[in-house]
XYZ file of C-alpha atoms in Angstrom:
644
model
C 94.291 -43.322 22.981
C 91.605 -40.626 22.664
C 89.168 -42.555 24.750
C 92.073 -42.559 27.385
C 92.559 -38.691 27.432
C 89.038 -38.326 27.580
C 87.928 -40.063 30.321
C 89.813 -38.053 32.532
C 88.989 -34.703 31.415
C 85.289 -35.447 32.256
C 86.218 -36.470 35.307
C 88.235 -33.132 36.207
C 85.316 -31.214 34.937
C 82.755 -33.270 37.111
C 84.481 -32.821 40.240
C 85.564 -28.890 39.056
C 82.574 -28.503 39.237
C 81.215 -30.372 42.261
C 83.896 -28.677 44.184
C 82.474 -25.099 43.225
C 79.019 -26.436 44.156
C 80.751 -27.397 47.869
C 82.209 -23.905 47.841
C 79.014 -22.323 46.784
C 77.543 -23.872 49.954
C 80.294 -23.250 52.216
C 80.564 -19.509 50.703
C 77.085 -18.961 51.614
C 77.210 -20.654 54.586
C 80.174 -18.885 55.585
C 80.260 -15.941 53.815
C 76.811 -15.428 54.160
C 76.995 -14.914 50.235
C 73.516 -13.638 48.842
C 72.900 -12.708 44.662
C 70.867 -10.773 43.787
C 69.798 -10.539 40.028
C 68.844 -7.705 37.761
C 65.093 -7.649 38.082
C 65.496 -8.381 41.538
C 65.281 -6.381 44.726
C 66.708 -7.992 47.775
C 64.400 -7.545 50.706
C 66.621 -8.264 54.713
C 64.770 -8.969 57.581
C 67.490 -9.697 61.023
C 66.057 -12.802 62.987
C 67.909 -11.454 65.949
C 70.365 -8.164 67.352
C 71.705 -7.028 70.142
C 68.398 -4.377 70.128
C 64.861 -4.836 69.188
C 62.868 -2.598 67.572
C 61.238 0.083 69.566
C 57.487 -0.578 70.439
C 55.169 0.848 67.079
C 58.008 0.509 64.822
C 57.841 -1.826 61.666
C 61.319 -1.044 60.319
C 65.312 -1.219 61.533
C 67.217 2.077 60.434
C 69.583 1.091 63.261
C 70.634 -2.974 62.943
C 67.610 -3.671 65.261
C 66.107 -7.076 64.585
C 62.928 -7.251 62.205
C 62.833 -5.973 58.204
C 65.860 -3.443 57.301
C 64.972 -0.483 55.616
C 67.738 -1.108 53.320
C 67.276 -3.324 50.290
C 69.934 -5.195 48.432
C 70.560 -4.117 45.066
C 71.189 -6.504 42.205
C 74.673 -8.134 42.548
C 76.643 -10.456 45.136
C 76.481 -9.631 48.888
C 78.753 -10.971 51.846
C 78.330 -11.448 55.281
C 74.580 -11.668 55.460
C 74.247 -15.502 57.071
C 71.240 -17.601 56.833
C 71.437 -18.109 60.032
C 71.050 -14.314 60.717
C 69.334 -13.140 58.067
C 66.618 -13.784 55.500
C 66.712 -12.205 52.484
C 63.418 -12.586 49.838
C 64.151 -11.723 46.302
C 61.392 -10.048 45.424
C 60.305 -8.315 41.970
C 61.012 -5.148 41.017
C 57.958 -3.065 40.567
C 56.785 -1.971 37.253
C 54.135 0.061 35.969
C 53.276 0.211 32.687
C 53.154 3.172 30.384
C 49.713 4.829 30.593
C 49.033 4.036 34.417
C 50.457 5.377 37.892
C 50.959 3.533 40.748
C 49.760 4.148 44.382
C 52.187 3.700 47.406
C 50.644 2.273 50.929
C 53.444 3.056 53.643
C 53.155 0.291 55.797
C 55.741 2.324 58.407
C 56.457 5.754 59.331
C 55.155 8.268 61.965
C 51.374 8.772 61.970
C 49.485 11.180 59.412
C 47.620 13.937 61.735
C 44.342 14.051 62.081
C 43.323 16.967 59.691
C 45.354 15.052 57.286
C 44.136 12.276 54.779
C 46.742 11.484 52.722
C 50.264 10.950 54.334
C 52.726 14.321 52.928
C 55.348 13.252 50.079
C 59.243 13.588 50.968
C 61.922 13.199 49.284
C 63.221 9.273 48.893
C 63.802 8.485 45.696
C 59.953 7.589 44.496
C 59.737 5.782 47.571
C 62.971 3.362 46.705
C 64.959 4.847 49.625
C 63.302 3.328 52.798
C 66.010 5.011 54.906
C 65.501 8.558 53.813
C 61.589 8.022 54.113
C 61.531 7.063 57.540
C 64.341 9.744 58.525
C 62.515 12.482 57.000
C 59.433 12.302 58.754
C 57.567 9.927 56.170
C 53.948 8.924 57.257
C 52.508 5.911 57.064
C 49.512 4.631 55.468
C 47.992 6.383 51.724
C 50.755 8.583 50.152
C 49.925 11.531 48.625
C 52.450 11.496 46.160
C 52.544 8.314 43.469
C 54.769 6.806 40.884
C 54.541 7.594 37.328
C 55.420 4.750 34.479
C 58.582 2.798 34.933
C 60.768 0.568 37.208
C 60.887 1.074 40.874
C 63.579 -1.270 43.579
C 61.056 -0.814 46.280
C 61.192 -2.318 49.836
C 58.337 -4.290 49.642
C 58.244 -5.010 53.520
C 58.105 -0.820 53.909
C 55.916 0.056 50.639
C 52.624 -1.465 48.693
C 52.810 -0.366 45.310
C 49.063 -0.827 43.441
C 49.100 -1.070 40.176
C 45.983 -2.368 37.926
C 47.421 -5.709 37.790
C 46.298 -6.008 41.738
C 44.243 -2.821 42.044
C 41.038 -5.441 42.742
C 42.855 -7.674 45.599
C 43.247 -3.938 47.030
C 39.707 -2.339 46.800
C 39.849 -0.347 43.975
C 38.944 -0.264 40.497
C 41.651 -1.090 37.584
C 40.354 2.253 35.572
C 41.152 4.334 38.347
C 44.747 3.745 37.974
C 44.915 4.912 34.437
C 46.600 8.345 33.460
C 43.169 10.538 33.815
C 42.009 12.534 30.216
C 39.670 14.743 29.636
C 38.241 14.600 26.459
C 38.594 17.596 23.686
C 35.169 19.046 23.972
C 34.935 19.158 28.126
C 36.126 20.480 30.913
C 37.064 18.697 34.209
C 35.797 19.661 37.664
C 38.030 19.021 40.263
C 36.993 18.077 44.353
C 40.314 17.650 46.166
C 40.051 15.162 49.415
C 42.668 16.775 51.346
C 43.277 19.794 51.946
C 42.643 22.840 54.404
C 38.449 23.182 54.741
C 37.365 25.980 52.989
C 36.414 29.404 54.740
C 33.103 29.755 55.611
C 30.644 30.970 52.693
C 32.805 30.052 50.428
C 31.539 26.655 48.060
C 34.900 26.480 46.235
C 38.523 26.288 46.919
C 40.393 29.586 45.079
C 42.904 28.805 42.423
C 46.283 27.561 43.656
C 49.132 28.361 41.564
C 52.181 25.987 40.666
C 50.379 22.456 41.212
C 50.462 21.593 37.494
C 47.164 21.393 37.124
C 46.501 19.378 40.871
C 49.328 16.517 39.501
C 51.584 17.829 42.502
C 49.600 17.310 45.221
C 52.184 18.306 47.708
C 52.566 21.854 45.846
C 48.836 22.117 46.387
C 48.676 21.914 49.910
C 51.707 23.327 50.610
C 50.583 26.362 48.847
C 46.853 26.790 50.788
C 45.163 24.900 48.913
C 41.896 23.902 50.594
C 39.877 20.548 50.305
C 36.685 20.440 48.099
C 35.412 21.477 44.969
C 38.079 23.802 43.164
C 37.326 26.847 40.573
C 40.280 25.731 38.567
C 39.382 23.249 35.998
C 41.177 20.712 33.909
C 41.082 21.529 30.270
C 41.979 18.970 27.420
C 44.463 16.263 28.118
C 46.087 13.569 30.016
C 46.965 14.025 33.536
C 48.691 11.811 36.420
C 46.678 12.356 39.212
C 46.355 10.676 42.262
C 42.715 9.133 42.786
C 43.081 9.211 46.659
C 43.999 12.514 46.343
C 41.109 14.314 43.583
C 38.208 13.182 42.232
C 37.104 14.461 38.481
C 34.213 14.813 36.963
C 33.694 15.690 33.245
C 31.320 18.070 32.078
C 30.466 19.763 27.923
C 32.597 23.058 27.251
C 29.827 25.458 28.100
C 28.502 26.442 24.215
C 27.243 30.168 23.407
C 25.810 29.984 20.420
C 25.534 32.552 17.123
C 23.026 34.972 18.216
C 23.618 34.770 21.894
C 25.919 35.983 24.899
C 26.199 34.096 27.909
C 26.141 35.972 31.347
C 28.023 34.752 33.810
C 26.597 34.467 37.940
C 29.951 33.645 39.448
C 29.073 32.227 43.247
C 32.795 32.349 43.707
C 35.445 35.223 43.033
C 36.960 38.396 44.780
C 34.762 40.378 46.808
C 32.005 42.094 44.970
C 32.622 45.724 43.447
C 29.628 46.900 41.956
C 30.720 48.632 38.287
C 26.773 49.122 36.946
C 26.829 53.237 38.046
C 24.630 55.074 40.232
C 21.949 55.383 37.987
C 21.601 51.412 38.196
C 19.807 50.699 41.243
C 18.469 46.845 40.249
C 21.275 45.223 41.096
C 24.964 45.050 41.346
C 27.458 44.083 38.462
C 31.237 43.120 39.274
C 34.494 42.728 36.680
C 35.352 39.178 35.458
C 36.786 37.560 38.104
C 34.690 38.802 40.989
C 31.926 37.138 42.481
C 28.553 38.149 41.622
C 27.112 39.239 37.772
C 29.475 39.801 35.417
C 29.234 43.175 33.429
C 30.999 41.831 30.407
C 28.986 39.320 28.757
C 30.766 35.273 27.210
C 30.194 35.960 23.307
C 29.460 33.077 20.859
C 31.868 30.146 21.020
C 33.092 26.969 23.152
C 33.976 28.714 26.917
C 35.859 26.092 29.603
C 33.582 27.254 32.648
C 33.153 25.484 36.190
C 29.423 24.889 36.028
C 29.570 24.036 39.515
C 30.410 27.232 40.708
C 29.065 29.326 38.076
C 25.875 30.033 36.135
C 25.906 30.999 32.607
C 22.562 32.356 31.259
C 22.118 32.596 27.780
C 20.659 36.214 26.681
C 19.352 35.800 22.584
C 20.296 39.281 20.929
C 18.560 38.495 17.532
C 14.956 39.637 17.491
C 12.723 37.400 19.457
C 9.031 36.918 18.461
C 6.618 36.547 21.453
C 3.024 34.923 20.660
C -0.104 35.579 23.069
C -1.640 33.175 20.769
C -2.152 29.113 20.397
C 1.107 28.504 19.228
C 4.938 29.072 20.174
C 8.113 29.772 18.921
C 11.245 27.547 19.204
C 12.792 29.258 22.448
C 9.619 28.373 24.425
C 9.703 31.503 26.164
C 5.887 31.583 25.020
C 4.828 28.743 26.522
C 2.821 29.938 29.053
C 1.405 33.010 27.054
C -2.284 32.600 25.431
C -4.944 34.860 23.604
C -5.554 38.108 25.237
C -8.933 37.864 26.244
C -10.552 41.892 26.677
C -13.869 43.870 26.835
C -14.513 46.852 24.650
C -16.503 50.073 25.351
C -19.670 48.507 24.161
C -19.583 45.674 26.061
C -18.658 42.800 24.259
C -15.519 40.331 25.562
C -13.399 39.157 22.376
C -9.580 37.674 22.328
C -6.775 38.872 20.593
C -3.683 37.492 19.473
C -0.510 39.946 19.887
C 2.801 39.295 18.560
C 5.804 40.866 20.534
C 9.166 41.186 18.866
C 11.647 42.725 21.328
C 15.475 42.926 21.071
C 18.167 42.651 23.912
C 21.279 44.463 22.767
C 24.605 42.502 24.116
C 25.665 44.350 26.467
C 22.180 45.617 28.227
C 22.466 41.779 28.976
C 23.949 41.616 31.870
C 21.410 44.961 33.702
C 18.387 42.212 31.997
C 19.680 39.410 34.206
C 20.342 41.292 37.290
C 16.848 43.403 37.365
C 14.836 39.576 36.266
C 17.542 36.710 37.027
C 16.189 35.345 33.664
C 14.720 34.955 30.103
C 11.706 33.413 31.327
C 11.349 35.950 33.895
C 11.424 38.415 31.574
C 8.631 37.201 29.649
C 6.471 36.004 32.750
C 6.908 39.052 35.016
C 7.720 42.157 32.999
C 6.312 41.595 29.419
C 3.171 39.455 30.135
C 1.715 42.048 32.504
C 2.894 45.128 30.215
C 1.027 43.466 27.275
C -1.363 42.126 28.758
C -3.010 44.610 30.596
C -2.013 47.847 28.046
C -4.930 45.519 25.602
C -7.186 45.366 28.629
C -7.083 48.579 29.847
C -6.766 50.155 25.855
C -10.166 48.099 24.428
C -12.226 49.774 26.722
C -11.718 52.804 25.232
C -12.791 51.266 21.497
C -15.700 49.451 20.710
C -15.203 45.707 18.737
C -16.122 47.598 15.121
C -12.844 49.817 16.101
C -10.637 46.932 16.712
C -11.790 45.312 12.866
C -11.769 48.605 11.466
C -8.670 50.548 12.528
C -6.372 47.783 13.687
C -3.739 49.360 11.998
C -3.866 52.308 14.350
C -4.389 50.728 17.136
C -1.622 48.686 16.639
C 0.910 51.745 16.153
C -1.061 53.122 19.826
C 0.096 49.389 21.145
C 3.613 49.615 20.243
C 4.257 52.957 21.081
C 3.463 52.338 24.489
C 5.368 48.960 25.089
C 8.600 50.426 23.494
C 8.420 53.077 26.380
C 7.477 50.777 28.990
C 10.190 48.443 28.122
C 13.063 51.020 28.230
C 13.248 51.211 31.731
C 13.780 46.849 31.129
C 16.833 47.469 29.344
C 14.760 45.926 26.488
C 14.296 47.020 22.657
C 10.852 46.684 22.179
C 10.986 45.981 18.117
C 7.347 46.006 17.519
C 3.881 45.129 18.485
C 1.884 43.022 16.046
C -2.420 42.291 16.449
C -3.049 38.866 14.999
C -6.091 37.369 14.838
C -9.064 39.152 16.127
C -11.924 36.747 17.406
C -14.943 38.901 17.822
C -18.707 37.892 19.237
C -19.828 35.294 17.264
C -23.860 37.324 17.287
C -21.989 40.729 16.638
C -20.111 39.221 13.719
C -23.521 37.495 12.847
C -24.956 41.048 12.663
C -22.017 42.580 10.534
C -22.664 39.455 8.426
C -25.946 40.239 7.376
C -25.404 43.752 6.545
C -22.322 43.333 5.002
C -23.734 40.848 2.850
C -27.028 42.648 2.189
C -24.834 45.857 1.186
C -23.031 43.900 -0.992
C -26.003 42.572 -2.806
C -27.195 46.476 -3.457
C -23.713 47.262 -4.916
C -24.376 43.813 -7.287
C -27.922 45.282 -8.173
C -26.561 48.846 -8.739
C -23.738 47.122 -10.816
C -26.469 45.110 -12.875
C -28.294 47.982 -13.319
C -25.952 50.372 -14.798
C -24.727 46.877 -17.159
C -28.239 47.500 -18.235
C -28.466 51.218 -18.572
C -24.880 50.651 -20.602
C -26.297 47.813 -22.847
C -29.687 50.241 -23.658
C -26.844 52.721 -25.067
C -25.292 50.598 -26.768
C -28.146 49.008 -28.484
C -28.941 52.618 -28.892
C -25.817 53.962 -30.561
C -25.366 50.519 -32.748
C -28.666 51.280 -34.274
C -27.727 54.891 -35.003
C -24.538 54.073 -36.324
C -26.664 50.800 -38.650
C -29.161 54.157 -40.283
C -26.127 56.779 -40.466
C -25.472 55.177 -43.999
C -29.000 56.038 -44.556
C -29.397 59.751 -42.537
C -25.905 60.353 -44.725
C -26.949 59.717 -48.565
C -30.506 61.510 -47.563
C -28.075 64.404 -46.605
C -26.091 64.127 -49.500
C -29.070 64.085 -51.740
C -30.483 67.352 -49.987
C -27.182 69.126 -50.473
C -27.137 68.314 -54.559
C -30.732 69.457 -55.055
C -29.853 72.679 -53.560
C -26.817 72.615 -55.601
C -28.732 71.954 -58.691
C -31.450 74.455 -57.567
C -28.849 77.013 -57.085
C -27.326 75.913 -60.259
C -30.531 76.454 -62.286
C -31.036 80.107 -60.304
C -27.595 80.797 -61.647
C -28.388 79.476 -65.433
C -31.477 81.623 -65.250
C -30.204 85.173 -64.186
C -26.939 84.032 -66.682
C -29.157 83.920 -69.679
C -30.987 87.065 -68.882
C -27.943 88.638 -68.601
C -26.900 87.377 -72.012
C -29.893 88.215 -73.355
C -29.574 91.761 -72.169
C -26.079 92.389 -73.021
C -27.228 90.906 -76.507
C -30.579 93.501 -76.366
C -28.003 96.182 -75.410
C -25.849 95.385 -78.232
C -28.304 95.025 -81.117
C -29.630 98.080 -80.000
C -26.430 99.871 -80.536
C -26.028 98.360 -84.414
C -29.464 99.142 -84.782
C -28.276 102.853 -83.695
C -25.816 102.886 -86.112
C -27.096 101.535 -88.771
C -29.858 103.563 -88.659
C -29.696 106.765 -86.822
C -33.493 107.524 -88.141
C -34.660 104.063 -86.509
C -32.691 104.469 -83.525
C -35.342 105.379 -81.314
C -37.694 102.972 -82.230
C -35.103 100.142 -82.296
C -34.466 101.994 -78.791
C -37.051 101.759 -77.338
C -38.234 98.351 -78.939
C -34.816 96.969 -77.436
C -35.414 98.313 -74.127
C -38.699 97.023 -73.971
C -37.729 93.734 -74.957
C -34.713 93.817 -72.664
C -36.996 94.699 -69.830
C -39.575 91.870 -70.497
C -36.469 89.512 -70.371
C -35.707 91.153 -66.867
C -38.902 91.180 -65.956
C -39.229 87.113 -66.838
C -36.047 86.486 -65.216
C -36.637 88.271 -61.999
C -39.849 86.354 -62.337
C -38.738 82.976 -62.466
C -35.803 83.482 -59.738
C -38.567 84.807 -57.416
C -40.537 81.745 -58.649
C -37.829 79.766 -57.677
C -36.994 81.040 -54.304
C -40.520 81.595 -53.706
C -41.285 77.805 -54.681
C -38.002 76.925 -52.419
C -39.886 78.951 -49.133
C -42.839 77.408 -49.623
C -42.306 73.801 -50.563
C -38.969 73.133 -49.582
C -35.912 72.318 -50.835
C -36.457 68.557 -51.393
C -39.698 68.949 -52.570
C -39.524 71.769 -54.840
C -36.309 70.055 -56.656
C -38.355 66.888 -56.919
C -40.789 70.290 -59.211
C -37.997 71.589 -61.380
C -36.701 67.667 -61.938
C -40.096 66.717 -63.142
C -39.782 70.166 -65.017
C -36.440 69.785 -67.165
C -37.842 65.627 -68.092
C -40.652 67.300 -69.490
C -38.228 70.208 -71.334
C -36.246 67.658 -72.246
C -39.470 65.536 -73.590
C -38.574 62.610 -71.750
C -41.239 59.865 -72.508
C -43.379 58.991 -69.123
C -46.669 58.695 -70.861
C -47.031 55.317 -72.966
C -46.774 56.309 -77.059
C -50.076 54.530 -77.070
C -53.161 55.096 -74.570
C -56.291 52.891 -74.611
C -58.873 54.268 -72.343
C -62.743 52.363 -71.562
C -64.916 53.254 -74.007
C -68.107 53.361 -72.415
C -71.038 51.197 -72.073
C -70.676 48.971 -75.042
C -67.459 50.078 -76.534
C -65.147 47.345 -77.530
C -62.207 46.271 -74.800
C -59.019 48.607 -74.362
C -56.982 46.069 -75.590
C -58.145 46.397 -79.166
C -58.234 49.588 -78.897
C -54.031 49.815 -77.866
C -53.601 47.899 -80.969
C -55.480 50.382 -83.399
C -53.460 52.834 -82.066
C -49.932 51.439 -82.005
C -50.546 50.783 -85.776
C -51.864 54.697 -86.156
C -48.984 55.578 -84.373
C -46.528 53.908 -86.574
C -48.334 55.539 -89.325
C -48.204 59.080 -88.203
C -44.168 57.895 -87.736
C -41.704 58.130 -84.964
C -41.742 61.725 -84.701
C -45.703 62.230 -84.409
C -47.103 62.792 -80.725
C -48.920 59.882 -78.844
C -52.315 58.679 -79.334
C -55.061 58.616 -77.524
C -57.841 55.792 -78.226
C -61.263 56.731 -76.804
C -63.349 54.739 -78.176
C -63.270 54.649 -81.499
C -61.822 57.793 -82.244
C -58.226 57.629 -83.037
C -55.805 61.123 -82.130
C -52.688 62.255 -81.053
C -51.983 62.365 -77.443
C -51.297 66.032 -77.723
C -54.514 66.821 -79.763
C -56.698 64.846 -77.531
C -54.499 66.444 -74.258
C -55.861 69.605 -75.904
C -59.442 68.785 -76.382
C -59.539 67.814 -72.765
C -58.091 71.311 -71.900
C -60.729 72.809 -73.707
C -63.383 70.633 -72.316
C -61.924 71.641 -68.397
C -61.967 75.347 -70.075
């Protein structure tokens, strides 16, 4: 039973839908029934009308045979017969995020000759065909383009290039990328169409309200003129058309620390000198103008046209400048050598000379007008100034000057090239003599004497070393018998003591003796009034022979002092007071020869030591003479009394 139902039902649906299959034909045969589908632009060309298409024309606007300007959009459309009509389903055109995409108007009325690229109007991005032919669009390379997205496009009218078929098309895939320009540069712009630009001019002027050249029709409509342009592209991405602008990308124009940049603008306003009257080297204009600029570019990154403007870069830290063998990292002193120079007395020697000069920021720009440069500073102003102030100046000294007073001639140097530089605009910091290479004989000469004067100051040097050491040996020999000079002093100085000590005993004892006269005279007087004049006069002549022996041994003394001396006389009275004192010098016993025959002195000194220790301890020496056996005093006596 199911089989049954079934059967039939696929054979309602098989002819259902064989029937709308027939009525698809006949619809489109007879309805001239095109569908078009969503990705899908529907592109007409009429195989024949009542009117052909005038002569130079590519597209209908007015039911003429050939391609329609219309397209079909997605959807079903009537009445368009294949017998009539052929409709191609073609694409719709895409372009991908990142890229643009160039239009080629394959109709439209001519672009004029001082045109290159064919002027935009308005038609929907080039999807209304109608309203670009009816507004005047030209044919051939649009100026305007399409940006990323999805463009129904009449493909019979318009050639869209994309990268996918930028090659089949002449041109190179990366040219129909969004253009950047990197962080650290700038991009220099040279438009292709355009008005030329007036005559001694090198750049176009800046055109407002282009967005940065991406509306090429505000451009031109504005003036803008064909070329190079002063405006520049800064950091970014930017749709521009390659047919219209070319780019190039250049560094951010760097000013470092201890620099200003001056600017030479070849483009600008009309120049308006702003230097003053009293600046006559040249002419400086405001920012903007063309010619110098007065205010300098200070240190940083600036986003300058390089092609239409010169930036020179002006140090103002101290800069050291060597007329010598070697250079300092600015190479400004690369061409500069030794000064060579001839002094009074004839001879030719170099010099090196260091220069340090300072340009102050804004005496820049009056530096760069007056010299155009740095190196011209250094080539045409400083190198003759030096130069010949040391060439004229050394013939005024002689080479012995130069070695000897560099100093001042140095402070003469730089006192003159500070002045001479003022007029530069330029700080002349100071002037430094280096090396000083003098005739090799001359130096030869001052050799030799130098050396031989040297050698006299060495002998003079030894000498008084010598002279010193001869004192010294001198004074250390003193100082060694000083001990000695001092306890011979000291000995002198207690003799006299004594001496004077034994003056003072003496006249002490003869005045105790004649206070004691005086006062046994006076008991005497009492005692005895009837001997008192004898005692008198006994006392009084007793007192004056003690007077008269004391005066006489102090005048013995002193007189003994004048005549022998202190030392020896002392050496007197000591010998004196041991024999007072009967100190024993003389041997208790005393054996003298006895004469022809007389037994030997030895026997003799033994007779006596025994007659001596007879005679006991307190008998005088003996003598032995001989035989004869006496006392040393008794035979001291007989030998007085012989002399006598």
């Amino acid at each position: 039973m199911l089989l049954q139902v079934t059967v039939p039902l696929a054979f309602t649906v098989v002819g259902g839908l064989i029937g709308l299959l027939i009525l698809l034909v006949l619809a489109k045969s007879l309805l001239g029934l095109v569908v078009i589908g969503e990705l899908e632009v529907g592109v007409v060309a009429k195989k024949f009308a009542r009117t052909s298409l005038a002569a130079g024309r590519l597209i209908a606007l007015e039911g003429e045979a050939g391609y329609q300007a219309d397209t079909l959009a997605p959807g079903w459309h009537f009445f368009l017969w294949p017998w009539q009509y052929a409709v191609t389903k073609e694409l719709v055109v895409v372009v991908p995020q990142g890229e643009i995409g160039l239009v080629v108007a394959n109709a439209g009325v001519p672009i004029p000759p001082s045109h290159i690229l064919a002027r935009v109007v308005d038609c929907d991005n080039y999807q209304d065909g109608r309203a670009f032919l009816t507004k005047g669009g030209e044919k051939g390379r649009q100026l305007g383009l399409i940006t990323a997205g999805t463009y129904r496009i009449n493909t019979a009218l318009f050639t869209v290039i994309t990268q996918r078929n930028a090659g089949t098309m002449g041109m190179r895939p990366e040219e129909l990328f969004i253009y950047r320009v990197a962080p650290e540069a700038v991009g220099i712009v040279t438009t292709l169409d355009g008005v030329p630009i007036e005559p001694g001019e090198i750049a176009g002027p800046v055109i407002p309200t282009h967005d940065n050249f991406q509306d090429a029709q505000a451009f031109l409509a504005a003036g803008g003129r064909r070329g190079l342009q002063e405006q520049v592209l800064l950091s970014g991405s930017w749709n521009l058309n390659p047919w219209f602008c070319r780019v190039q990308q250049v560094p951010m124009t760097e000013i470092p620390i201890g620099h200003v940049g001056v600017v030479i603008s070849f483009v600008g306003r009309p120049a308006v000198d702003v230097s003053g009257a009293e600046f006559t080297h040249g002419n400086l204009v405001d920012v903007g103008h063309k010619g110098i600029w007065a205010v300098p570019l200070y240190p940083g990154r600036q986003p300058l046209n390089t092609q239409i403007m010169k930036v020179e870069l002006i140090p103002t830290t101290n800069i050291v400048l060597n007329w010598a063998n070697r250079t300092e990292a600015h190479h400004y002193d690369d061409s500069l050598s030794s000064i060579t120079v001839r002094s009074r007395d004839g001879f030719s020697f170099n010099l090196d000379v260091a220069q340090i000069i300072h340009v102050g920021a804004l005496d820049a720009p009056r530096v760069i007008s007056r010299v155009g440069s740095m190196q011209n500073l250094v080539d045409h102003v400083l190198e003759p100034i030096v130069g010949n102030y040391f060439r004229n100046s050394s013939q005024e000294y002689t080479v012995l000057d130069y070695l000897t007073n560099r100093a001042e001639r140095q402070r003469e140097a730089a006192a003159f090239i500070r002045a001479a530089l003022l007029d530069y605009n330029v700080q002349a910091v100071d002037t430094l003599i280096g090396d000083i290479v003098p005739p090799a004989q001359l130096m030869t000469t001052q050799t030799d004497r130098k050396l031989a004067e040297e050698q006299r100051k060495t002998y003079e040097v030894q000498q008084a070393a010598q002279t010193q050491r001869q004192q010294l040996v001198r004074e250390t020999s003193i100082a060694d018998i000083q001990n000695s000079l001092v306890q011979s002093e000291q000995g002198v100085n207690i003799a006299e003591l004594q001496a004077n000590a034994q003056v003072k005993k003496v006249r002490g004892e003869a005045e105790a003796a004649k206070l004691r006269a005086g006062g046994e005279a006076e008991s005497t007087r009492l005692r005895a009034i009837a001997d008192s004049e004898a005692t008198r006069l006994r006392g009084v002549g007793e007192a004056e022979a003690i007077r008269a022996i004391g005066n006489a041994k102090a005048e013995a003394y002193r007189a003994g002092v004048q005549s022998l001396g202190t030392r020896e006389y002392t050496g007197l009275q000591l010998m004196q007071i041991i024999g007072d004192n009967r100190v024993k010098i003389v041997p208790e016993v005393q054996a003298n020869g006895g004469g022809a025959g007389a037994g030997g002195g030895l026997v003799e000194a033994l007779i006596g030591l025994l007659a001596q220790q007879q005679l006991g301890p307190g008998a005088s020496p003996v003598s032995v003479t001989g035989s004869l056996i006496t006392p040393s005093s008794a035979a001291n006596n007989s030998q007085t009394d012989k002399q006598n």
